[in-house]
PDB file of C-alpha atoms and ligand atoms in Angstrom:
ATOM      1  CA  MET A 386     -44.522  -9.987 -78.493  1.00 78.00           C
ATOM      2  CA  PRO A 387     -46.308 -12.044 -75.822  1.00 89.00           C
ATOM      3  CA  ARG A 388     -46.092 -10.710 -72.308  1.00 95.00           C
ATOM      4  CA  VAL A 389     -46.146 -12.307 -68.886  1.00 97.00           C
ATOM      5  CA  GLU A 390     -47.329 -10.694 -65.678  1.00 98.00           C
ATOM      6  CA  THR A 391     -44.744 -10.185 -62.919  1.00 98.00           C
ATOM      7  CA  LEU A 392     -44.546  -8.475 -59.548  1.00 96.00           C
ATOM      8  CA  ARG A 393     -43.472  -5.290 -61.364  1.00 95.00           C
ATOM      9  CA  GLY A 394     -46.057  -5.566 -64.129  1.00 96.00           C
ATOM     10  CA  PRO A 395     -46.119  -7.069 -67.624  1.00 97.00           C
ATOM     11  CA  LEU A 396     -42.834  -8.206 -69.158  1.00 98.00           C
ATOM     12  CA  ASP A 397     -42.005  -9.200 -72.739  1.00 97.00           C
ATOM     13  CA  THR A 398     -41.321 -12.930 -72.762  1.00 97.00           C
ATOM     14  CA  SER A 399     -38.081 -12.144 -74.647  1.00 97.00           C
ATOM     15  CA  ALA A 400     -36.845 -10.464 -71.435  1.00 97.00           C
ATOM     16  CA  LEU A 401     -37.396 -13.458 -69.151  1.00 98.00           C
ATOM     17  CA  GLY A 402     -33.757 -14.545 -69.427  1.00 98.00           C
ATOM     18  CA  ARG A 403     -32.665 -17.422 -67.202  1.00 98.00           C
ATOM     19  CA  VAL A 404     -35.655 -18.723 -65.283  1.00 98.00           C
ATOM     20  CA  LEU A 405     -35.953 -20.852 -62.145  1.00 98.00           C
ATOM     21  CA  ILE A 406     -39.403 -22.303 -62.779  1.00 98.00           C
ATOM     22  CA  HIS A 407     -40.393 -23.521 -59.309  1.00 98.00           C
ATOM     23  CA  GLU A 408     -39.445 -21.401 -56.312  1.00 98.00           C
ATOM     24  CA  HIS A 409     -41.013 -19.590 -53.395  1.00 98.00           C
ATOM     25  CA  VAL A 410     -40.214 -16.252 -51.800  1.00 98.00           C
ATOM     26  CA  PHE A 411     -42.167 -16.566 -48.537  1.00 97.00           C
ATOM     27  CA  LEU A 412     -43.534 -20.009 -47.726  1.00 97.00           C
ATOM     28  CA  MET A 413     -45.717 -20.615 -44.697  1.00 97.00           C
ATOM     29  CA  ASP A 414     -48.892 -21.597 -42.971  1.00 96.00           C
ATOM     30  CA  MET A 415     -50.215 -18.035 -42.786  1.00 94.00           C
ATOM     31  CA  GLU A 416     -52.435 -18.703 -39.758  1.00 95.00           C
ATOM     32  CA  TYR A 417     -49.496 -20.181 -37.864  1.00 96.00           C
ATOM     33  CA  THR A 418     -47.248 -17.294 -38.868  1.00 96.00           C
ATOM     34  CA  TYR A 419     -49.796 -14.688 -37.758  1.00 95.00           C
ATOM     35  CA  ASN A 420     -50.024 -16.375 -34.364  1.00 97.00           C
ATOM     36  CA  TYR A 421     -46.538 -17.659 -33.640  1.00 96.00           C
ATOM     37  CA  ARG A 422     -43.991 -16.108 -36.019  1.00 95.00           C
ATOM     38  CA  GLN A 423     -44.229 -12.352 -35.565  1.00 95.00           C
ATOM     39  CA  ASP A 424     -40.638 -12.177 -36.814  1.00 94.00           C
ATOM     40  CA  PHE A 425     -41.994 -12.631 -40.348  1.00 96.00           C
ATOM     41  CA  PHE A 426     -43.583  -9.174 -40.216  1.00 96.00           C
ATOM     42  CA  GLU A 427     -40.337  -7.382 -39.324  1.00 95.00           C
ATOM     43  CA  ASP A 428     -38.667  -5.242 -41.997  1.00 94.00           C
ATOM     44  CA  GLN A 429     -35.605  -7.480 -42.036  1.00 95.00           C
ATOM     45  CA  THR A 430     -37.634 -10.290 -43.657  1.00 96.00           C
ATOM     46  CA  ILE A 431     -38.073  -8.157 -46.781  1.00 97.00           C
ATOM     47  CA  ALA A 432     -34.482  -6.883 -46.623  1.00 97.00           C
ATOM     48  CA  GLN A 433     -33.081 -10.427 -46.380  1.00 96.00           C
ATOM     49  CA  ALA A 434     -35.291 -11.647 -49.229  1.00 97.00           C
ATOM     50  CA  ALA A 435     -34.213  -8.720 -51.410  1.00 97.00           C
ATOM     51  CA  ALA A 436     -30.543  -9.478 -50.685  1.00 97.00           C
ATOM     52  CA  LYS A 437     -30.962 -13.159 -51.607  1.00 96.00           C
ATOM     53  CA  LEU A 438     -32.729 -12.249 -54.845  1.00 97.00           C
ATOM     54  CA  GLN A 439     -30.101  -9.638 -55.745  1.00 97.00           C
ATOM     55  CA  ALA A 440     -27.406 -12.293 -55.264  1.00 97.00           C
ATOM     56  CA  LEU A 441     -29.316 -14.418 -57.768  1.00 97.00           C
ATOM     57  CA  LYS A 442     -29.435 -11.560 -60.260  1.00 97.00           C
ATOM     58  CA  ALA A 443     -25.703 -11.020 -59.765  1.00 98.00           C
ATOM     59  CA  VAL A 444     -24.960 -14.510 -61.113  1.00 98.00           C
ATOM     60  CA  GLY A 445     -27.150 -13.948 -64.171  1.00 97.00           C
ATOM     61  CA  ILE A 446     -30.505 -15.416 -63.193  1.00 98.00           C
ATOM     62  CA  ASP A 447     -33.265 -13.053 -64.191  1.00 98.00           C
ATOM     63  CA  THR A 448     -36.626 -14.561 -63.284  1.00 98.00           C
ATOM     64  CA  ILE A 449     -38.279 -16.890 -60.791  1.00 98.00           C
ATOM     65  CA  ILE A 450     -41.762 -18.336 -60.777  1.00 98.00           C
ATOM     66  CA  ASP A 451     -43.064 -18.045 -57.222  1.00 98.00           C
ATOM     67  CA  LEU A 452     -45.502 -20.943 -56.882  1.00 98.00           C
ATOM     68  CA  THR A 453     -46.841 -19.857 -53.508  1.00 98.00           C
ATOM     69  CA  VAL A 454     -50.630 -20.134 -53.774  1.00 98.00           C
ATOM     70  CA  LEU A 455     -53.546 -20.592 -51.370  1.00 97.00           C
ATOM     71  CA  GLY A 456     -52.440 -23.220 -48.854  1.00 97.00           C
ATOM     72  CA  LEU A 457     -48.797 -22.096 -48.903  1.00 97.00           C
ATOM     73  CA  GLY A 458     -49.228 -18.656 -47.350  1.00 97.00           C
ATOM     74  CA  ARG A 459     -49.212 -16.261 -50.307  1.00 97.00           C
ATOM     75  CA  HIS A 460     -48.875 -12.846 -48.654  1.00 97.00           C
ATOM     76  CA  MET A 461     -49.240 -10.052 -51.186  1.00 97.00           C
ATOM     77  CA  PRO A 462     -48.399  -7.097 -48.887  1.00 95.00           C
ATOM     78  CA  SER A 463     -44.916  -8.560 -48.343  1.00 96.00           C
ATOM     79  CA  LEU A 464     -44.438  -9.438 -52.013  1.00 97.00           C
ATOM     80  CA  ALA A 465     -45.569  -5.945 -53.029  1.00 96.00           C
ATOM     81  CA  LYS A 466     -42.961  -4.409 -50.679  1.00 95.00           C
ATOM     82  CA  LEU A 467     -40.315  -6.572 -52.322  1.00 95.00           C
ATOM     83  CA  ALA A 468     -41.215  -5.433 -55.842  1.00 92.00           C
ATOM     84  CA  THR A 469     -39.132  -2.256 -55.785  1.00 92.00           C
ATOM     85  CA  ARG A 470     -36.213  -3.856 -53.945  1.00 96.00           C
ATOM     86  CA  THR A 471     -35.088  -6.551 -56.381  1.00 96.00           C
ATOM     87  CA  ASP A 472     -34.182  -6.675 -60.056  1.00 97.00           C
ATOM     88  CA  VAL A 473     -35.261 -10.306 -60.332  1.00 98.00           C
ATOM     89  CA  ASN A 474     -38.549 -10.732 -62.175  1.00 98.00           C
ATOM     90  CA  ILE A 475     -40.970 -12.591 -59.927  1.00 98.00           C
ATOM     91  CA  ILE A 476     -43.925 -14.290 -61.588  1.00 98.00           C
ATOM     92  CA  VAL A 477     -46.682 -14.635 -58.996  1.00 98.00           C
ATOM     93  CA  SER A 478     -49.077 -17.605 -59.082  1.00 98.00           C
ATOM     94  CA  THR A 479     -52.685 -18.392 -58.337  1.00 98.00           C
ATOM     95  CA  GLY A 480     -54.403 -21.668 -57.572  1.00 98.00           C
ATOM     96  CA  ALA A 481     -54.519 -23.860 -54.490  1.00 98.00           C
ATOM     97  CA  TYR A 482     -52.243 -26.392 -52.858  1.00 98.00           C
ATOM     98  CA  THR A 483     -53.858 -29.350 -51.157  1.00 97.00           C
ATOM     99  CA  PHE A 484     -53.215 -33.090 -50.975  1.00 98.00           C
ATOM    100  CA  ASP A 485     -56.719 -34.016 -49.779  1.00 97.00           C
ATOM    101  CA  ASP A 486     -59.587 -31.601 -49.064  1.00 97.00           C
ATOM    102  CA  VAL A 487     -60.406 -28.281 -50.702  1.00 97.00           C
ATOM    103  CA  PRO A 488     -59.268 -25.242 -48.677  1.00 94.00           C
ATOM    104  CA  ALA A 489     -61.756 -24.902 -45.786  1.00 93.00           C
ATOM    105  CA  PRO A 490     -63.648 -21.845 -47.134  1.00 94.00           C
ATOM    106  CA  PHE A 491     -64.883 -23.970 -50.071  1.00 96.00           C
ATOM    107  CA  SER A 492     -66.179 -26.873 -47.964  1.00 95.00           C
ATOM    108  CA  PHE A 493     -69.796 -25.684 -48.073  1.00 96.00           C
ATOM    109  CA  TYR A 494     -69.562 -23.198 -50.933  1.00 96.00           C
ATOM    110  CA  GLY A 495     -69.687 -24.496 -54.493  1.00 95.00           C
ATOM    111  CA  PRO A 496     -71.699 -26.593 -56.927  1.00 94.00           C
ATOM    112  CA  GLY A 497     -74.281 -28.772 -55.115  1.00 95.00           C
ATOM    113  CA  LEU A 498     -73.128 -27.625 -51.650  1.00 95.00           C
ATOM    114  CA  LEU A 499     -74.936 -25.864 -48.802  1.00 95.00           C
ATOM    115  CA  HIS A 500     -74.325 -22.550 -50.558  1.00 96.00           C
ATOM    116  CA  ASP A 501     -74.980 -23.832 -54.072  1.00 96.00           C
ATOM    117  CA  ALA A 502     -73.094 -21.717 -56.623  1.00 95.00           C
ATOM    118  CA  PRO A 503     -70.800 -22.127 -59.643  1.00 96.00           C
ATOM    119  CA  GLU A 504     -67.265 -23.116 -58.589  1.00 97.00           C
ATOM    120  CA  PRO A 505     -66.000 -20.072 -56.650  1.00 98.00           C
ATOM    121  CA  MET A 506     -62.354 -21.084 -57.069  1.00 98.00           C
ATOM    122  CA  VAL A 507     -62.569 -20.445 -60.816  1.00 98.00           C
ATOM    123  CA  ASP A 508     -63.725 -16.859 -60.160  1.00 98.00           C
ATOM    124  CA  HIS A 509     -60.984 -16.299 -57.595  1.00 98.00           C
ATOM    125  CA  PHE A 510     -58.219 -17.603 -59.867  1.00 98.00           C
ATOM    126  CA  VAL A 511     -59.472 -15.667 -62.907  1.00 98.00           C
ATOM    127  CA  LYS A 512     -59.750 -12.487 -60.838  1.00 98.00           C
ATOM    128  CA  ASP A 513     -56.127 -12.920 -59.661  1.00 98.00           C
ATOM    129  CA  ILE A 514     -55.073 -13.195 -63.326  1.00 98.00           C
ATOM    130  CA  VAL A 515     -57.259 -10.509 -64.866  1.00 98.00           C
ATOM    131  CA  GLU A 516     -57.698  -7.854 -62.133  1.00 98.00           C
ATOM    132  CA  GLY A 517     -54.870  -8.578 -59.707  1.00 98.00           C
ATOM    133  CA  ILE A 518     -54.449 -10.152 -56.301  1.00 98.00           C
ATOM    134  CA  ALA A 519     -55.810  -8.895 -52.988  1.00 96.00           C
ATOM    135  CA  GLY A 520     -56.207  -5.278 -54.066  1.00 94.00           C
ATOM    136  CA  THR A 521     -52.564  -4.839 -55.087  1.00 95.00           C
ATOM    137  CA  GLY A 522     -53.147  -4.781 -58.850  1.00 96.00           C
ATOM    138  CA  ILE A 523     -50.348  -7.374 -59.137  1.00 98.00           C
ATOM    139  CA  LYS A 524     -51.534 -10.078 -61.522  1.00 98.00           C
ATOM    140  CA  ALA A 525     -50.827 -13.788 -61.442  1.00 98.00           C
ATOM    141  CA  GLY A 526     -48.866 -15.218 -64.380  1.00 98.00           C
ATOM    142  CA  GLU A 527     -49.016 -18.928 -63.539  1.00 98.00           C
ATOM    143  CA  LEU A 528     -51.643 -21.388 -62.229  1.00 98.00           C
ATOM    144  CA  LYS A 529     -50.862 -24.126 -59.723  1.00 98.00           C
ATOM    145  CA  CYS A 530     -52.504 -27.184 -58.232  1.00 98.00           C
ATOM    146  CA  ALA A 531     -51.233 -30.323 -56.516  1.00 98.00           C
ATOM    147  CA  ILE A 532     -51.713 -34.077 -56.500  1.00 98.00           C
ATOM    148  CA  ASP A 533     -49.553 -35.923 -53.999  1.00 98.00           C
ATOM    149  CA  GLU A 534     -49.527 -39.425 -52.443  1.00 97.00           C
ATOM    150  CA  PRO A 535     -53.271 -39.601 -51.676  1.00 98.00           C
ATOM    151  CA  GLY A 536     -53.972 -39.287 -55.409  1.00 98.00           C
ATOM    152  CA  LEU A 537     -57.124 -37.841 -56.938  1.00 98.00           C
ATOM    153  CA  THR A 538     -59.237 -37.210 -53.836  1.00 98.00           C
ATOM    154  CA  PRO A 539     -62.508 -35.292 -54.417  1.00 97.00           C
ATOM    155  CA  GLY A 540     -60.881 -32.124 -53.062  1.00 98.00           C
ATOM    156  CA  VAL A 541     -57.768 -32.455 -55.234  1.00 98.00           C
ATOM    157  CA  GLU A 542     -59.923 -33.085 -58.297  1.00 98.00           C
ATOM    158  CA  ARG A 543     -62.116 -30.064 -57.599  1.00 98.00           C
ATOM    159  CA  VAL A 544     -59.077 -27.762 -57.335  1.00 98.00           C
ATOM    160  CA  MET A 545     -57.462 -29.289 -60.435  1.00 98.00           C
ATOM    161  CA  ARG A 546     -60.564 -28.829 -62.571  1.00 98.00           C
ATOM    162  CA  ALA A 547     -60.944 -25.244 -61.295  1.00 98.00           C
ATOM    163  CA  VAL A 548     -57.323 -24.524 -62.271  1.00 98.00           C
ATOM    164  CA  ALA A 549     -57.925 -26.086 -65.694  1.00 98.00           C
ATOM    165  CA  ARG A 550     -61.031 -23.929 -66.258  1.00 98.00           C
ATOM    166  CA  ALA A 551     -59.183 -20.774 -65.236  1.00 98.00           C
ATOM    167  CA  HIS A 552     -56.471 -21.748 -67.758  1.00 98.00           C
ATOM    168  CA  VAL A 553     -59.022 -22.248 -70.534  1.00 98.00           C
ATOM    169  CA  MET A 554     -60.560 -18.838 -69.729  1.00 98.00           C
ATOM    170  CA  THR A 555     -57.266 -16.909 -69.568  1.00 97.00           C
ATOM    171  CA  GLY A 556     -54.470 -18.838 -71.338  1.00 97.00           C
ATOM    172  CA  THR A 557     -52.325 -18.765 -68.189  1.00 98.00           C
ATOM    173  CA  PRO A 558     -50.036 -21.824 -68.092  1.00 98.00           C
ATOM    174  CA  ILE A 559     -50.103 -24.403 -65.293  1.00 98.00           C
ATOM    175  CA  THR A 560     -47.667 -26.046 -62.896  1.00 98.00           C
ATOM    176  CA  VAL A 561     -48.777 -29.152 -61.001  1.00 98.00           C
ATOM    177  CA  HIS A 562     -47.094 -30.366 -57.814  1.00 98.00           C
ATOM    178  CA  THR A 563     -46.900 -34.148 -58.258  1.00 98.00           C
ATOM    179  CA  ALA A 564     -45.616 -37.230 -56.410  1.00 98.00           C
ATOM    180  CA  PRO A 565     -43.502 -39.222 -58.894  1.00 97.00           C
ATOM    181  CA  LYS A 566     -43.440 -42.397 -56.751  1.00 96.00           C
ATOM    182  CA  GLN A 567     -47.211 -42.640 -57.089  1.00 97.00           C
ATOM    183  CA  GLU A 568     -46.933 -41.470 -60.730  1.00 98.00           C
ATOM    184  CA  THR A 569     -49.557 -38.797 -60.052  1.00 98.00           C
ATOM    185  CA  GLY A 570     -48.291 -36.696 -62.974  1.00 98.00           C
ATOM    186  CA  LEU A 571     -50.114 -39.085 -65.298  1.00 98.00           C
ATOM    187  CA  ILE A 572     -53.378 -38.608 -63.384  1.00 98.00           C
ATOM    188  CA  ALA A 573     -52.976 -34.835 -63.562  1.00 98.00           C
ATOM    189  CA  GLN A 574     -52.386 -35.044 -67.317  1.00 98.00           C
ATOM    190  CA  ARG A 575     -55.590 -37.075 -67.775  1.00 98.00           C
ATOM    191  CA  VAL A 576     -57.766 -34.690 -65.725  1.00 98.00           C
ATOM    192  CA  LEU A 577     -56.312 -31.531 -67.298  1.00 98.00           C
ATOM    193  CA  ALA A 578     -56.705 -32.966 -70.820  1.00 98.00           C
ATOM    194  CA  GLU A 579     -60.347 -33.800 -70.047  1.00 98.00           C
ATOM    195  CA  GLU A 580     -60.876 -30.110 -69.279  1.00 98.00           C
ATOM    196  CA  GLY A 581     -59.407 -29.076 -72.633  1.00 97.00           C
ATOM    197  CA  VAL A 582     -55.896 -28.140 -71.498  1.00 98.00           C
ATOM    198  CA  ASN A 583     -53.137 -28.654 -74.074  1.00 98.00           C
ATOM    199  CA  LEU A 584     -50.583 -30.641 -72.059  1.00 98.00           C
ATOM    200  CA  GLU A 585     -47.734 -28.632 -73.594  1.00 98.00           C
ATOM    201  CA  ASP A 586     -48.949 -25.776 -71.384  1.00 98.00           C
ATOM    202  CA  VAL A 587     -48.305 -27.794 -68.230  1.00 98.00           C
ATOM    203  CA  ILE A 588     -45.157 -28.217 -66.126  1.00 98.00           C
ATOM    204  CA  ILE A 589     -45.236 -31.498 -64.216  1.00 98.00           C
ATOM    205  CA  GLY A 590     -43.591 -30.304 -61.012  1.00 98.00           C
ATOM    206  CA  HIS A 591     -41.203 -32.428 -58.948  1.00 98.00           C
ATOM    207  CA  SER A 592     -40.536 -34.844 -61.811  1.00 98.00           C
ATOM    208  CA  GLY A 593     -36.904 -34.431 -60.777  1.00 98.00           C
ATOM    209  CA  ASP A 594     -37.664 -36.418 -57.622  1.00 97.00           C
ATOM    210  CA  SER A 595     -37.705 -39.514 -59.849  1.00 97.00           C
ATOM    211  CA  THR A 596     -34.951 -41.535 -61.502  1.00 97.00           C
ATOM    212  CA  ASP A 597     -37.554 -43.641 -63.330  1.00 98.00           C
ATOM    213  CA  ILE A 598     -36.795 -42.794 -66.953  1.00 98.00           C
ATOM    214  CA  ASP A 599     -39.799 -44.761 -68.253  1.00 98.00           C
ATOM    215  CA  TYR A 600     -42.180 -42.690 -66.124  1.00 98.00           C
ATOM    216  CA  LEU A 601     -40.510 -39.428 -67.143  1.00 98.00           C
ATOM    217  CA  MET A 602     -40.677 -40.379 -70.826  1.00 98.00           C
ATOM    218  CA  LYS A 603     -44.391 -41.201 -70.508  1.00 98.00           C
ATOM    219  CA  LEU A 604     -45.043 -37.707 -69.142  1.00 98.00           C
ATOM    220  CA  ALA A 605     -42.858 -36.009 -71.728  1.00 98.00           C
ATOM    221  CA  ASP A 606     -44.340 -37.970 -74.625  1.00 98.00           C
ATOM    222  CA  LYS A 607     -47.694 -36.356 -73.806  1.00 98.00           C
ATOM    223  CA  GLY A 608     -46.069 -32.959 -74.437  1.00 98.00           C
ATOM    224  CA  SER A 609     -45.617 -31.579 -70.920  1.00 98.00           C
ATOM    225  CA  ILE A 610     -42.506 -29.930 -69.549  1.00 98.00           C
ATOM    226  CA  LEU A 611     -40.837 -31.729 -66.642  1.00 98.00           C
ATOM    227  CA  GLY A 612     -39.874 -29.755 -63.544  1.00 98.00           C
ATOM    228  CA  MET A 613     -36.426 -30.983 -62.477  1.00 98.00           C
ATOM    229  CA  ASP A 614     -37.060 -28.608 -59.666  1.00 98.00           C
ATOM    230  CA  ARG A 615     -35.919 -29.828 -56.268  1.00 97.00           C
ATOM    231  CA  PHE A 616     -32.174 -29.309 -56.480  1.00 97.00           C
ATOM    232  CA  GLY A 617     -30.756 -28.890 -52.993  1.00 96.00           C
ATOM    233  CA  ILE A 618     -33.273 -31.193 -51.295  1.00 94.00           C
ATOM    234  CA  ASN A 619     -30.633 -33.815 -50.876  1.00 88.00           C
ATOM    235  CA  PHE A 620     -32.028 -36.008 -48.107  1.00 84.00           C
ATOM    236  CA  THR A 621     -34.239 -38.031 -50.475  1.00 86.00           C
ATOM    237  CA  MET A 622     -31.856 -38.091 -53.469  1.00 93.00           C
ATOM    238  CA  THR A 623     -28.333 -36.908 -54.157  1.00 96.00           C
ATOM    239  CA  MET A 624     -27.546 -34.059 -56.519  1.00 97.00           C
ATOM    240  CA  GLN A 625     -25.659 -36.527 -58.693  1.00 97.00           C
ATOM    241  CA  GLU A 626     -28.744 -38.755 -59.094  1.00 98.00           C
ATOM    242  CA  ARG A 627     -30.778 -35.721 -60.137  1.00 98.00           C
ATOM    243  CA  VAL A 628     -28.042 -34.653 -62.580  1.00 98.00           C
ATOM    244  CA  ASN A 629     -27.665 -38.160 -64.053  1.00 98.00           C
ATOM    245  CA  THR A 630     -31.417 -38.365 -64.673  1.00 98.00           C
ATOM    246  CA  ILE A 631     -31.324 -35.099 -66.612  1.00 98.00           C
ATOM    247  CA  ALA A 632     -28.267 -36.228 -68.596  1.00 98.00           C
ATOM    248  CA  GLU A 633     -30.072 -39.447 -69.537  1.00 98.00           C
ATOM    249  CA  MET A 634     -33.235 -37.587 -70.595  1.00 98.00           C
ATOM    250  CA  VAL A 635     -31.130 -35.185 -72.677  1.00 98.00           C
ATOM    251  CA  LYS A 636     -29.407 -38.159 -74.317  1.00 98.00           C
ATOM    252  CA  ARG A 637     -32.826 -39.548 -75.212  1.00 98.00           C
ATOM    253  CA  GLY A 638     -33.825 -36.326 -76.955  1.00 98.00           C
ATOM    254  CA  TYR A 639     -35.974 -34.607 -74.320  1.00 98.00           C
ATOM    255  CA  VAL A 640     -33.904 -31.446 -73.760  1.00 98.00           C
ATOM    256  CA  LYS A 641     -36.802 -29.229 -74.928  1.00 98.00           C
ATOM    257  CA  GLN A 642     -38.970 -30.552 -72.104  1.00 98.00           C
ATOM    258  CA  LEU A 643     -36.688 -30.135 -69.095  1.00 98.00           C
ATOM    259  CA  THR A 644     -36.512 -27.183 -66.692  1.00 98.00           C
ATOM    260  CA  LEU A 645     -34.399 -26.469 -63.606  1.00 98.00           C
ATOM    261  CA  SER A 646     -35.225 -25.164 -60.144  1.00 98.00           C
ATOM    262  CA  HIS A 647     -34.874 -25.677 -56.360  1.00 98.00           C
ATOM    263  CA  ASP A 648     -38.342 -25.281 -54.786  1.00 97.00           C
ATOM    264  CA  CYS A 649     -36.715 -23.228 -52.045  1.00 96.00           C
ATOM    265  CA  ALA A 650     -37.737 -20.082 -50.168  1.00 96.00           C
ATOM    266  CA  CYS A 651     -36.151 -16.963 -48.644  1.00 93.00           C
ATOM    267  CA  TRP A 652     -38.227 -17.390 -45.517  1.00 94.00           C
ATOM    268  CA  SER A 653     -40.230 -20.402 -44.435  1.00 95.00           C
ATOM    269  CA  ASP A 654     -42.006 -21.343 -41.241  1.00 95.00           C
ATOM    270  CA  PHE A 655     -41.213 -24.971 -41.988  1.00 92.00           C
ATOM    271  CA  PHE A 656     -38.192 -24.222 -39.784  1.00 93.00           C
ATOM    272  CA  PRO A 657     -38.139 -22.161 -36.566  1.00 93.00           C
ATOM    273  CA  THR A 658     -35.426 -19.820 -37.896  1.00 90.00           C
ATOM    274  CA  VAL A 659     -33.704 -19.075 -41.203  1.00 87.00           C
ATOM    275  CA  ASP A 660     -30.497 -20.466 -39.660  1.00 91.00           C
ATOM    276  CA  ALA A 661     -32.226 -23.755 -38.836  1.00 93.00           C
ATOM    277  CA  TYR A 662     -33.425 -24.009 -42.448  1.00 91.00           C
ATOM    278  CA  ASN A 663     -29.896 -23.383 -43.758  1.00 90.00           C
ATOM    279  CA  LYS A 664     -28.505 -25.969 -41.336  1.00 92.00           C
ATOM    280  CA  ALA A 665     -31.058 -28.667 -42.262  1.00 91.00           C
ATOM    281  CA  LEU A 666     -30.735 -28.132 -46.034  1.00 92.00           C
ATOM    282  CA  PRO A 667     -27.422 -26.347 -46.635  1.00 91.00           C
ATOM    283  CA  GLN A 668     -27.615 -26.509 -50.441  1.00 92.00           C
ATOM    284  CA  HIS A 669     -31.281 -25.581 -50.648  1.00 94.00           C
ATOM    285  CA  ASN A 670     -30.863 -21.993 -51.790  1.00 93.00           C
ATOM    286  CA  TYR A 671     -31.376 -20.016 -54.995  1.00 96.00           C
ATOM    287  CA  LEU A 672     -27.694 -20.248 -55.980  1.00 97.00           C
ATOM    288  CA  HIS A 673     -27.280 -24.039 -55.910  1.00 97.00           C
ATOM    289  CA  VAL A 674     -28.244 -24.612 -59.568  1.00 98.00           C
ATOM    290  CA  HIS A 675     -25.790 -21.956 -60.693  1.00 98.00           C
ATOM    291  CA  ASN A 676     -22.958 -22.885 -58.323  1.00 97.00           C
ATOM    292  CA  ASP A 677     -23.133 -26.676 -58.269  1.00 98.00           C
ATOM    293  CA  VAL A 678     -25.697 -28.177 -60.623  1.00 98.00           C
ATOM    294  CA  ILE A 679     -24.638 -26.570 -63.897  1.00 98.00           C
ATOM    295  CA  PRO A 680     -20.958 -27.578 -63.462  1.00 98.00           C
ATOM    296  CA  ALA A 681     -22.159 -31.130 -62.659  1.00 98.00           C
ATOM    297  CA  LEU A 682     -24.391 -31.185 -65.763  1.00 98.00           C
ATOM    298  CA  LEU A 683     -21.455 -30.087 -67.941  1.00 98.00           C
ATOM    299  CA  GLU A 684     -19.350 -32.783 -66.302  1.00 98.00           C
ATOM    300  CA  ALA A 685     -22.077 -35.329 -67.115  1.00 98.00           C
ATOM    301  CA  GLY A 686     -21.866 -34.432 -70.805  1.00 98.00           C
ATOM    302  CA  VAL A 687     -24.736 -31.949 -71.117  1.00 98.00           C
ATOM    303  CA  THR A 688     -23.609 -29.028 -73.293  1.00 98.00           C
ATOM    304  CA  GLN A 689     -23.891 -25.324 -72.447  1.00 98.00           C
ATOM    305  CA  ALA A 690     -26.336 -24.922 -75.352  1.00 98.00           C
ATOM    306  CA  GLN A 691     -28.538 -27.664 -73.874  1.00 98.00           C
ATOM    307  CA  ILE A 692     -28.390 -26.003 -70.458  1.00 98.00           C
ATOM    308  CA  ASP A 693     -29.496 -22.738 -72.089  1.00 98.00           C
ATOM    309  CA  THR A 694     -32.409 -24.603 -73.684  1.00 98.00           C
ATOM    310  CA  MET A 695     -33.530 -25.835 -70.255  1.00 98.00           C
ATOM    311  CA  PHE A 696     -32.844 -22.579 -68.438  1.00 98.00           C
ATOM    312  CA  ILE A 697     -33.916 -19.961 -71.024  1.00 98.00           C
ATOM    313  CA  ASP A 698     -35.810 -21.351 -74.029  1.00 98.00           C
ATOM    314  CA  ASN A 699     -38.136 -23.841 -72.340  1.00 98.00           C
ATOM    315  CA  PRO A 700     -39.541 -21.464 -69.694  1.00 98.00           C
ATOM    316  CA  ARG A 701     -40.006 -18.804 -72.367  1.00 98.00           C
ATOM    317  CA  ARG A 702     -41.882 -21.254 -74.605  1.00 97.00           C
ATOM    318  CA  HIS A 703     -44.030 -22.276 -71.597  1.00 98.00           C
ATOM    319  CA  PHE A 704     -45.461 -18.746 -71.506  1.00 98.00           C
ATOM    320  CA  GLU A 705     -45.379 -17.935 -75.214  1.00 97.00           C
ATOM    321  CA  ALA A 706     -47.030 -21.118 -76.456  1.00 95.00           C
ATOM    322  CA  ALA A 707     -49.879 -20.839 -73.954  1.00 95.00           C
ATOM    323  CA  ALA A 708     -50.442 -17.174 -74.849  1.00 94.00           C
ATOM    324  CA  ARG A 709     -50.332 -17.888 -78.580  1.00 94.00           C
ATOM    325  CA  ARG A 710     -52.744 -20.806 -78.307  1.00 94.00           C
ATOM    326  CA  PHE A 711     -55.145 -18.635 -76.305  1.00 95.00           C
ATOM    327  CA  ALA A 712     -54.921 -15.741 -78.777  1.00 93.00           C
ATOM    328  CA  ASN A 713     -55.661 -18.060 -81.699  1.00 92.00           C
ATOM    329  CA  LYS A 714     -58.744 -19.611 -80.092  1.00 84.00           C
TER     330      LYS A 714
HETATM  331 ZN1  LIG B 832     -43.006 -25.660 -54.351  1.00 56.14          ZN
END
C-alpha cells in the first residue's frame, strides 16, 4: 500500500479519507511575525488551531494538505507542537512561493551566479522530503510552486524547474498556485512537462477562481487535477458561481479531475487579529465546504457519489499514482 508523509508520520493512502487539498495552518510573513506579531508565539495560537482542526474532524474530514512553503511562513516548531493535539492528518509541503524573484537567499547562490553551484533549491526540497524539515524529522508529502499574474519570470521559472526536479527525484506530487485570468496553469503545465513531470501528478491550484469552462477543460485534458480550492473567498466570486462551475465540469465528464478546498488558515498575519480575518471573510474557514458547499453541489445536481469522488478518491489517486509511477521507474 502506498504511503504519504504527514505531520504524525507515514500514513497508508487508504486512510486519507476526506481531503481538503489546499489549506494552510499558519500563514504569514515570518519576518514580519517575528518583529510585529508576538501573539503568534503564545500557546493559545496552537490551542486555537487544534480546536479548529478537531471541529473539522468532528464533521468527518480527515486530512488537509498544508501548502505553506518558503515565502508563506512555514514554521515547523509550531506545526510539530500541533501534531499531538489534532486527529486531522496534516500533509506538510515543500517548495517556494513567489510571483517574481527567487527567495532572497538564492539571488547570488545557484547555477552561473556569484556562488556558482548546482540549484540549491532542489537539494533543500529533496532534503525536506527524504530526511525531514528543519531538524524535526517531519517529512514533506507535497511540492508547491506558484505562477501568478506576472507569468513566467526568471525567478518563477527557476523555482518551478527546481520543484519539477525534486518531483522527478522523489515521486512527490505537485500543487501549483496559478492565476486563471492569465491562464498561467497552461504555462506551468508546459514547463513541468518539459522537466519530465507526468501532468496527472499535478494539481492546478486556484482553478476554481475561474468560470471559463474552455480554459478548465484545456487544463484537465492534459491530465491534471483542478483545485476548486478557494471556497469562502467570496469577494471575487460568489459561492454559487464556484458551485455552478463544478456542476458544469461534472456534467462534461471531468469529475475524476476535480478537488475541493478553501485555501484558508487558522492563523494569518494577513489580518491584524483572528477576529478581523473572520469579519473580512466570514465563510473562509475549514467548515465552509462541509456546511455550505456540499449542500449547494447536491442542489445543483451533483450526486453524493460524485462528491465522494472529488473529496476522497481524487486526492488519494493524486498520491498513489505519483508513488506508483515513481516505483515503476
Ligand atoms: Zn494557498
